[in-house]
Amino acid sequence: MIYLDHQATTPLAPEAREAMLRWLGGPDSTTFGNPHSPHRLGRQAEAAVEVARERVAALFPAGGRVIFTGSATEALNLALRGCAPVRAGMGVAISGIEHAAVEETARSLPNPLTILSVDGDGLVDAEGEWPAGTGLVSVMQVNNEIGTIQPVDRLYERARAAGALFVCDAVQAAGKLPIAAADMIAISAHKFYGPKGIGALWVREGVELTPLLTGGGQEGGCRSGTLSPALCAGMGVAAELALSRMAKDAAHTDRLFARALDLFAGWTLNGSATQRYTGNLNLRRQGVDVARLMSDVRQVAFSAGSACASDSGKPSRVLAVIGLSAAEAKGSIRLGLGRYTADADLEQAASLLETAVAAQGR
Ligand code: PLP
C-alpha cells in the first residue's frame, strides 16, 4: 500500500511508539500509575506527562500553557465555547474554509457569526471586515484540503487591535511549519506522526477558559479526566522529533511536490502554488471519475477532496468556496506527502493513477 493521505493522519513515528510502550506497562511494571495519584507510581507518571507537556510547548510561541485534550476537535470546542467573549454573547468570525471542528462549532453557537471571504487561490482575505462587537476570530494556519497557508499573522494583529481573541487551528501546520502567534492554538498529535486520541490547546497567559468537561479538575481545572501518560509521551516525542527535523522534512516534501507537479502535468493544482504547505497536493482533471479512480487504484491510499467530507458523497465545501464548479470539485483528488514517502512511492502512485485515468479515456 502506498500511503498518500497525510492530511487525514500520519503513521506513528517509531520514536513516538517506543516512548509510548514504556507507559503501557502491565501488573509487573511501575508505569501504569495514574498521573493524578499522589504516590510514587502516580508521581512517576505525572513526571512523564510534564516532560511531554514541555516538549509539546516547544512547538508554540512563549508565554502560554498547554492543555492536553482528546483531539484537536475537543481543543477547538474548548477554545470556541469556553472563552469569555463567546460566553458573553459577542460575535464570532471564522473563514469560509475552516475545518468542521470550527465551522460546525461556530454555527452551533447562538452568537452572531461572520464568515470571512476566501479568494480563488484559497487564501482568506486578511483585510476582511468583521462587525463591531466581534469578540472572537478563528482562522486556520494551513487548510487541510488544499494546503494553503493563511495570513494568520495579519489577522491576529487586526483581532488584537479590535480587542477580539484570535484562535488558530494549527492542526495541519504543527510540526511542519513554525506555529503562528494567536491567543489560543489547537493541534493534534496524529497529524505529526504522534498517536491518535490526543490533541492540545495552547492558551496565552491571561486568557480565561470555562471548562467543557468538569470533574476532577485536571489540566488546571480546564479539562477534567485522567490523562494517558502513553499518549502524552508519544505526542511529546513526536513534537520534539518534528521540531528537530522541521527543515529536513520540509526539504523532503518540497522536493516531492516539485516531482509530483512533473508527474501529474496533465492535472491542475487547486489553491495557491506558492502560499502552501508542499505536503498537500490537491489536483483536478476534467472529466475524471474520482470514485472510479479510487476503486481502480486500491494500492494507493489517497483522498477525494477532504477525508472528512468524502463519506458524505457531497462535493467539498472548500473547493466550492474557492470557485470550483461541482464537476471540477468532483474531478479533484488530494495527495498527501509525508516524512516517510519515498520517491519511488510517488512515482509508482503516479503511474497507477495515470494508467487508470487513461482507461477512463481522460
Ligand atoms: N482541524 C483541521 C485543519 C484538521 O485537518 C483536523 C483533522 O482532520 C481537525 C481540525 C480535527 O482534528 P482531530 O482529528 O484531532 O479531532
Coordinates of C-alpha atoms and ligand atoms in Angstrom, one line a residue:
M1 CA 0.0 0.0 0.0
I2 CA 1.3 3.4 -0.9
Y3 CA 0.1 5.9 1.7
L4 CA -0.6 9.4 0.2
D5 CA -3.2 10.7 2.7
H6 CA -1.1 12.5 5.3
Q7 CA -3.7 15.2 5.9
A8 CA -6.1 12.5 7.2
T9 CA -3.5 11.1 9.5
T10 CA 0.2 10.2 9.6
P11 CA 1.9 6.9 10.6
L12 CA 3.2 6.8 14.1
A13 CA 6.9 7.7 14.2
P14 CA 9.0 4.7 15.6
E15 CA 10.5 7.0 18.2
A16 CA 7.0 8.0 19.4
R17 CA 5.9 4.4 19.5
E18 CA 8.9 3.5 21.6
A19 CA 8.2 6.3 24.1
M20 CA 4.6 5.1 24.4
L21 CA 5.4 1.5 25.0
R22 CA 7.2 2.4 28.2
W23 CA 3.9 3.8 29.6
L24 CA 1.8 0.8 28.7
G25 CA 3.1 -1.5 31.4
G26 CA 1.2 -4.4 32.9
P27 CA 0.9 -5.5 36.6
D28 CA 4.6 -6.2 36.9
S29 CA 5.6 -2.8 35.7
T30 CA 5.8 0.5 37.6
T31 CA 4.5 2.5 34.6
F32 CA 0.7 2.1 34.9
G33 CA 0.2 4.8 37.6
N34 CA -2.5 7.4 37.4
P35 CA -0.6 10.7 36.8
H36 CA -3.0 12.4 39.2
S37 CA -2.3 10.0 42.2
P38 CA -0.1 11.3 45.0
H39 CA 2.0 8.1 45.5
R40 CA 5.3 7.2 43.8
L41 CA 3.7 5.4 40.8
G42 CA 1.5 8.4 40.2
R43 CA 4.3 10.9 40.6
Q44 CA 6.4 9.0 38.0
A45 CA 3.5 9.0 35.6
E46 CA 3.0 12.7 36.3
A47 CA 6.6 13.4 35.6
A48 CA 6.3 11.7 32.2
V49 CA 3.2 13.9 31.4
E50 CA 5.1 17.1 32.4
V51 CA 8.1 16.2 30.3
A52 CA 5.7 15.6 27.4
R53 CA 4.0 18.9 28.1
E54 CA 7.3 20.8 27.8
R55 CA 8.1 19.0 24.6
V56 CA 4.7 19.9 23.1
A57 CA 5.0 23.5 24.5
A58 CA 8.2 24.0 22.5
L59 CA 6.1 23.9 19.3
F60 CA 4.3 27.1 20.4
P61 CA 5.2 30.7 21.0
A62 CA 6.4 31.6 24.5
G63 CA 4.0 32.9 27.1
G64 CA 1.3 30.3 27.3
R65 CA 0.2 27.0 28.7
V66 CA -0.6 23.6 27.1
I67 CA -3.8 21.9 28.0
F68 CA -3.9 18.2 26.8
T69 CA -7.2 17.2 25.2
G70 CA -8.6 14.1 23.5
S71 CA -8.3 15.6 20.0
A72 CA -8.0 18.9 18.2
T73 CA -11.8 18.8 17.8
E74 CA -12.1 18.9 21.6
A75 CA -9.4 21.6 21.8
L76 CA -11.2 23.8 19.3
N77 CA -14.6 23.2 21.1
L78 CA -12.9 24.3 24.4
A79 CA -11.5 27.4 22.8
L80 CA -14.7 28.5 21.0
R81 CA -17.2 27.5 23.6
G82 CA -15.2 28.2 26.7
C83 CA -13.7 31.7 26.1
A84 CA -15.1 34.7 27.8
P85 CA -16.2 36.8 24.8
V86 CA -18.3 33.9 23.4
R87 CA -19.8 33.2 26.7
A88 CA -20.7 36.9 26.9
G89 CA -22.6 36.6 23.6
M90 CA -20.2 38.6 21.5
G91 CA -19.9 38.0 17.7
V92 CA -17.7 35.3 16.2
A93 CA -15.8 35.5 12.8
I94 CA -14.4 32.5 11.0
S95 CA -13.2 31.9 7.5
G96 CA -15.2 30.1 4.8
I97 CA -12.7 27.3 4.7
E98 CA -12.4 26.2 8.3
H99 CA -12.4 22.5 9.3
A100 CA -15.8 21.3 10.6
A101 CA -14.4 21.3 14.1
V102 CA -14.5 25.1 13.9
E103 CA -17.3 25.7 11.4
E104 CA -19.9 23.4 12.9
T105 CA -19.0 24.6 16.4
A106 CA -19.3 28.2 15.4
R107 CA -22.6 27.6 13.7
S108 CA -24.0 25.8 16.7
L109 CA -23.3 28.8 19.0
P110 CA -26.1 31.3 19.5
N111 CA -23.7 34.2 18.9
P112 CA -23.8 36.3 15.7
L113 CA -21.5 34.7 13.1
T114 CA -19.5 36.4 10.3
I115 CA -17.8 34.4 7.5
L116 CA -14.6 35.9 6.2
S117 CA -14.2 35.6 2.4
V118 CA -11.6 33.5 0.7
D119 CA -10.2 34.1 -2.8
G120 CA -9.8 31.8 -5.8
D121 CA -6.3 30.8 -4.5
G122 CA -7.8 29.5 -1.3
L123 CA -6.5 32.4 0.8
V124 CA -8.6 34.2 3.4
D125 CA -8.9 37.9 2.9
A126 CA -6.5 39.3 5.5
E127 CA -8.4 42.6 5.4
G128 CA -11.9 41.1 5.5
E129 CA -14.3 43.0 7.7
W130 CA -16.0 41.8 10.8
P131 CA -18.6 43.8 12.6
A132 CA -18.1 45.8 15.8
G133 CA -18.9 43.6 18.7
T134 CA -17.0 40.6 17.4
G135 CA -15.2 39.1 20.3
L136 CA -13.5 36.0 18.7
V137 CA -11.9 35.4 15.3
S138 CA -10.9 31.9 14.3
V139 CA -8.8 31.2 11.2
M140 CA -6.7 28.1 10.5
Q141 CA -3.0 28.3 9.6
V142 CA -2.9 25.6 6.9
N143 CA -6.0 24.4 5.1
N144 CA -6.5 20.6 5.4
E145 CA -8.0 20.1 1.9
I146 CA -5.9 22.3 -0.3
G147 CA -2.8 23.1 1.9
T148 CA -3.0 26.9 1.5
I149 CA -1.2 28.9 4.2
Q150 CA -3.4 31.6 5.6
P151 CA -2.4 35.2 6.5
V152 CA -2.9 34.5 10.2
D153 CA -0.2 36.9 11.5
R154 CA -2.1 39.8 10.0
L155 CA -5.5 38.6 11.1
Y156 CA -4.2 38.2 14.7
E157 CA -2.8 41.7 14.6
R158 CA -6.2 43.0 13.5
A159 CA -8.1 40.9 16.0
R160 CA -5.8 42.3 18.8
A161 CA -6.3 45.8 17.6
A162 CA -10.1 45.3 17.7
G163 CA -9.9 43.8 21.2
A164 CA -11.0 40.3 20.0
L165 CA -9.4 37.0 20.8
F166 CA -7.8 35.1 18.0
V167 CA -8.0 31.3 17.7
C168 CA -5.8 29.4 15.3
D169 CA -6.4 25.9 14.2
A170 CA -2.8 24.9 13.6
V171 CA -3.6 21.1 13.1
Q172 CA -2.1 20.9 9.6
A173 CA 0.8 23.3 10.4
A174 CA 2.1 21.8 13.7
G175 CA 5.4 20.1 13.4
K176 CA 5.7 21.2 9.7
L177 CA 5.9 25.0 9.9
P178 CA 6.6 27.3 12.8
I179 CA 3.3 27.8 14.5
A180 CA 1.9 31.3 14.2
A181 CA 1.1 33.5 17.2
A182 CA -2.5 33.6 18.4
D183 CA -4.4 33.7 21.8
M184 CA -5.4 30.0 21.5
I185 CA -4.0 27.4 19.2
A186 CA -5.2 23.8 18.6
I187 CA -3.1 20.9 17.4
S188 CA -3.5 17.1 17.1
A189 CA -0.7 14.6 17.6
H190 CA -1.8 12.2 14.9
K191 CA -1.1 14.8 12.2
F192 CA 2.6 15.0 13.1
Y193 CA 3.5 11.3 13.5
G194 CA 2.2 11.0 17.0
P195 CA -0.7 8.8 18.4
K196 CA -4.4 9.3 17.7
G197 CA -6.6 10.2 20.6
I198 CA -4.6 13.2 21.9
G199 CA -4.5 16.9 21.0
A200 CA -3.7 20.1 22.8
L201 CA -4.9 23.6 23.2
W202 CA -2.3 26.2 23.8
V203 CA -3.6 29.2 25.7
R204 CA -1.9 32.5 26.0
E205 CA -1.3 33.7 29.6
G206 CA -4.3 35.8 30.8
V207 CA -6.9 34.1 28.6
E208 CA -9.5 32.6 30.8
L209 CA -11.5 29.5 29.9
T210 CA -14.6 27.9 31.2
P211 CA -14.2 24.1 31.0
L212 CA -16.4 21.9 28.8
L213 CA -15.6 18.8 30.9
T214 CA -16.0 19.1 34.7
G215 CA -14.9 16.5 37.3
G216 CA -11.6 16.0 38.9
G217 CA -10.2 19.4 37.9
Q218 CA -7.2 18.1 35.9
E219 CA -5.4 20.4 33.5
G220 CA -5.6 23.3 35.8
G221 CA -9.4 22.9 36.0
C222 CA -9.8 23.4 32.3
R223 CA -10.2 19.8 31.2
S224 CA -11.1 17.1 33.8
G225 CA -10.3 13.5 33.1
T226 CA -7.3 11.2 33.7
L227 CA -4.6 11.8 31.2
S228 CA -2.9 8.9 29.4
P229 CA 0.8 9.1 30.0
A230 CA 1.4 6.9 27.0
L231 CA -0.5 9.2 24.7
C232 CA 1.2 12.3 26.2
A233 CA 4.7 10.7 25.9
G234 CA 4.0 9.8 22.3
M235 CA 2.8 13.3 21.5
G236 CA 5.8 14.8 23.3
V237 CA 8.4 12.7 21.4
A238 CA 6.6 13.3 18.1
A239 CA 6.7 17.1 18.8
E240 CA 10.3 17.0 19.7
L241 CA 11.2 15.0 16.6
A242 CA 9.1 17.2 14.3
L243 CA 10.9 20.3 15.6
S244 CA 14.3 18.8 15.3
R245 CA 13.6 17.6 11.7
M246 CA 11.4 20.5 10.5
A247 CA 13.9 21.8 7.9
K248 CA 14.7 18.3 6.7
D249 CA 11.0 17.2 6.5
A250 CA 10.2 20.5 4.6
A251 CA 13.0 20.0 2.1
H252 CA 11.7 16.4 1.6
T253 CA 8.1 17.5 0.8
D254 CA 9.3 20.5 -1.3
R255 CA 11.3 18.1 -3.4
L256 CA 8.5 15.5 -3.7
F257 CA 6.0 18.3 -4.5
A258 CA 8.2 19.6 -7.4
R259 CA 8.5 16.0 -8.7
A260 CA 4.7 15.4 -8.4
L261 CA 4.0 18.6 -10.4
D262 CA 6.0 16.9 -13.3
L263 CA 4.4 13.5 -12.8
F264 CA 0.9 15.0 -12.8
A265 CA 1.5 17.5 -15.5
G266 CA -2.0 16.8 -17.0
W267 CA -3.7 18.0 -13.8
T268 CA -4.4 21.5 -12.4
L269 CA -3.3 22.4 -8.9
N270 CA -6.2 23.6 -6.6
G271 CA -5.2 26.5 -4.4
S272 CA -2.2 28.8 -4.4
A273 CA 1.0 27.3 -5.8
T274 CA 3.2 29.4 -3.6
Q275 CA 1.3 30.1 -0.3
R276 CA 1.1 26.4 0.5
Y277 CA 2.4 23.6 2.5
T278 CA 4.1 21.3 0.0
G279 CA 3.0 18.1 1.6
N280 CA -0.5 18.8 0.2
L281 CA -1.2 18.3 -3.5
N282 CA -4.9 18.9 -4.4
L283 CA -5.3 18.3 -8.1
R284 CA -8.1 18.3 -10.6
R285 CA -8.6 17.0 -14.1
Q286 CA -11.6 17.5 -16.2
G287 CA -14.0 14.6 -16.5
V288 CA -12.1 12.2 -14.2
D289 CA -14.5 10.0 -12.2
V290 CA -12.7 10.1 -8.9
A291 CA -14.9 7.5 -7.2
R292 CA -14.0 5.0 -10.0
L293 CA -10.3 6.1 -9.8
M294 CA -10.3 5.2 -6.1
S295 CA -11.8 1.8 -6.6
D296 CA -9.5 1.1 -9.6
V297 CA -6.3 2.2 -7.7
R298 CA -6.7 0.5 -4.4
Q299 CA -3.0 0.1 -3.9
V300 CA -2.8 3.8 -3.3
A301 CA -4.4 5.4 -0.2
F302 CA -5.4 8.9 -1.3
S303 CA -8.5 11.1 -0.8
A304 CA -11.2 12.6 -2.9
G305 CA -11.3 16.2 -1.5
S306 CA -11.5 16.2 2.2
A307 CA -11.2 12.9 4.1
C308 CA -13.9 14.3 6.5
A309 CA -16.3 15.0 3.6
S310 CA -15.5 12.0 1.5
D311 CA -18.0 9.8 3.1
S312 CA -20.8 12.2 2.5
G313 CA -20.8 12.0 -1.3
K314 CA -21.2 15.8 -1.4
P315 CA -18.7 17.9 -3.3
S316 CA -16.1 19.6 -1.0
R317 CA -17.2 22.9 0.6
V318 CA -13.7 24.2 0.4
L319 CA -13.4 23.6 -3.3
A320 CA -16.8 25.3 -3.9
V321 CA -15.7 28.3 -1.8
I322 CA -12.6 28.8 -4.0
G323 CA -14.9 28.9 -7.0
L324 CA -14.6 25.4 -8.5
S325 CA -17.7 24.1 -10.2
A326 CA -19.3 20.9 -8.8
A327 CA -17.8 19.0 -11.8
E328 CA -14.3 20.4 -11.1
A329 CA -14.6 19.5 -7.4
K330 CA -15.8 16.0 -8.3
G331 CA -12.7 15.6 -10.5
S332 CA -10.3 16.6 -7.7
I333 CA -8.0 14.3 -5.7
R334 CA -5.9 15.1 -2.6
L335 CA -2.4 13.5 -2.4
G336 CA -0.7 13.9 1.0
L337 CA 3.0 13.6 1.0
G338 CA 4.9 13.0 4.2
R339 CA 8.2 12.2 6.0
Y340 CA 8.3 8.6 5.0
T341 CA 7.0 9.0 1.4
A342 CA 9.8 7.7 -0.9
D343 CA 10.3 9.0 -4.4
A344 CA 9.6 5.5 -5.7
D345 CA 6.2 5.5 -3.9
L346 CA 5.2 8.7 -5.6
E347 CA 6.4 7.6 -9.0
Q348 CA 4.5 4.3 -8.7
A349 CA 1.4 6.0 -7.5
A350 CA 1.5 8.5 -10.4
S351 CA 1.9 5.7 -12.9
L352 CA -1.0 3.7 -11.4
L353 CA -3.2 6.8 -11.3
E354 CA -2.3 7.9 -14.8
T355 CA -3.0 4.4 -16.2
A356 CA -6.4 4.3 -14.6
V357 CA -7.2 7.9 -15.8
A358 CA -6.2 6.9 -19.4
A359 CA -8.5 3.8 -19.1
Q360 CA -11.3 6.3 -18.4
G361 CA -10.5 8.0 -21.7
R362 CA -9.3 11.2 -19.9
Ligands
PLP1 N1 -8.6 20.9 12.1 C1 -8.0 20.5 10.9 C2 -7.5 21.5 10.0 C3 -8.0 19.1 10.6 O1 -7.4 18.7 9.5 C4 -8.5 18.2 11.6 C5 -8.5 16.8 11.2 O2 -8.6 16.4 10.1 C6 -9.0 18.7 12.7 C7 -9.1 20.0 13.0 C8 -9.6 17.8 13.8 O3 -8.5 17.1 14.4 P1 -8.8 15.8 15.3 O4 -8.7 14.6 14.4 O5 -7.6 15.7 16.3 O6 -10.1 16.0 16.0

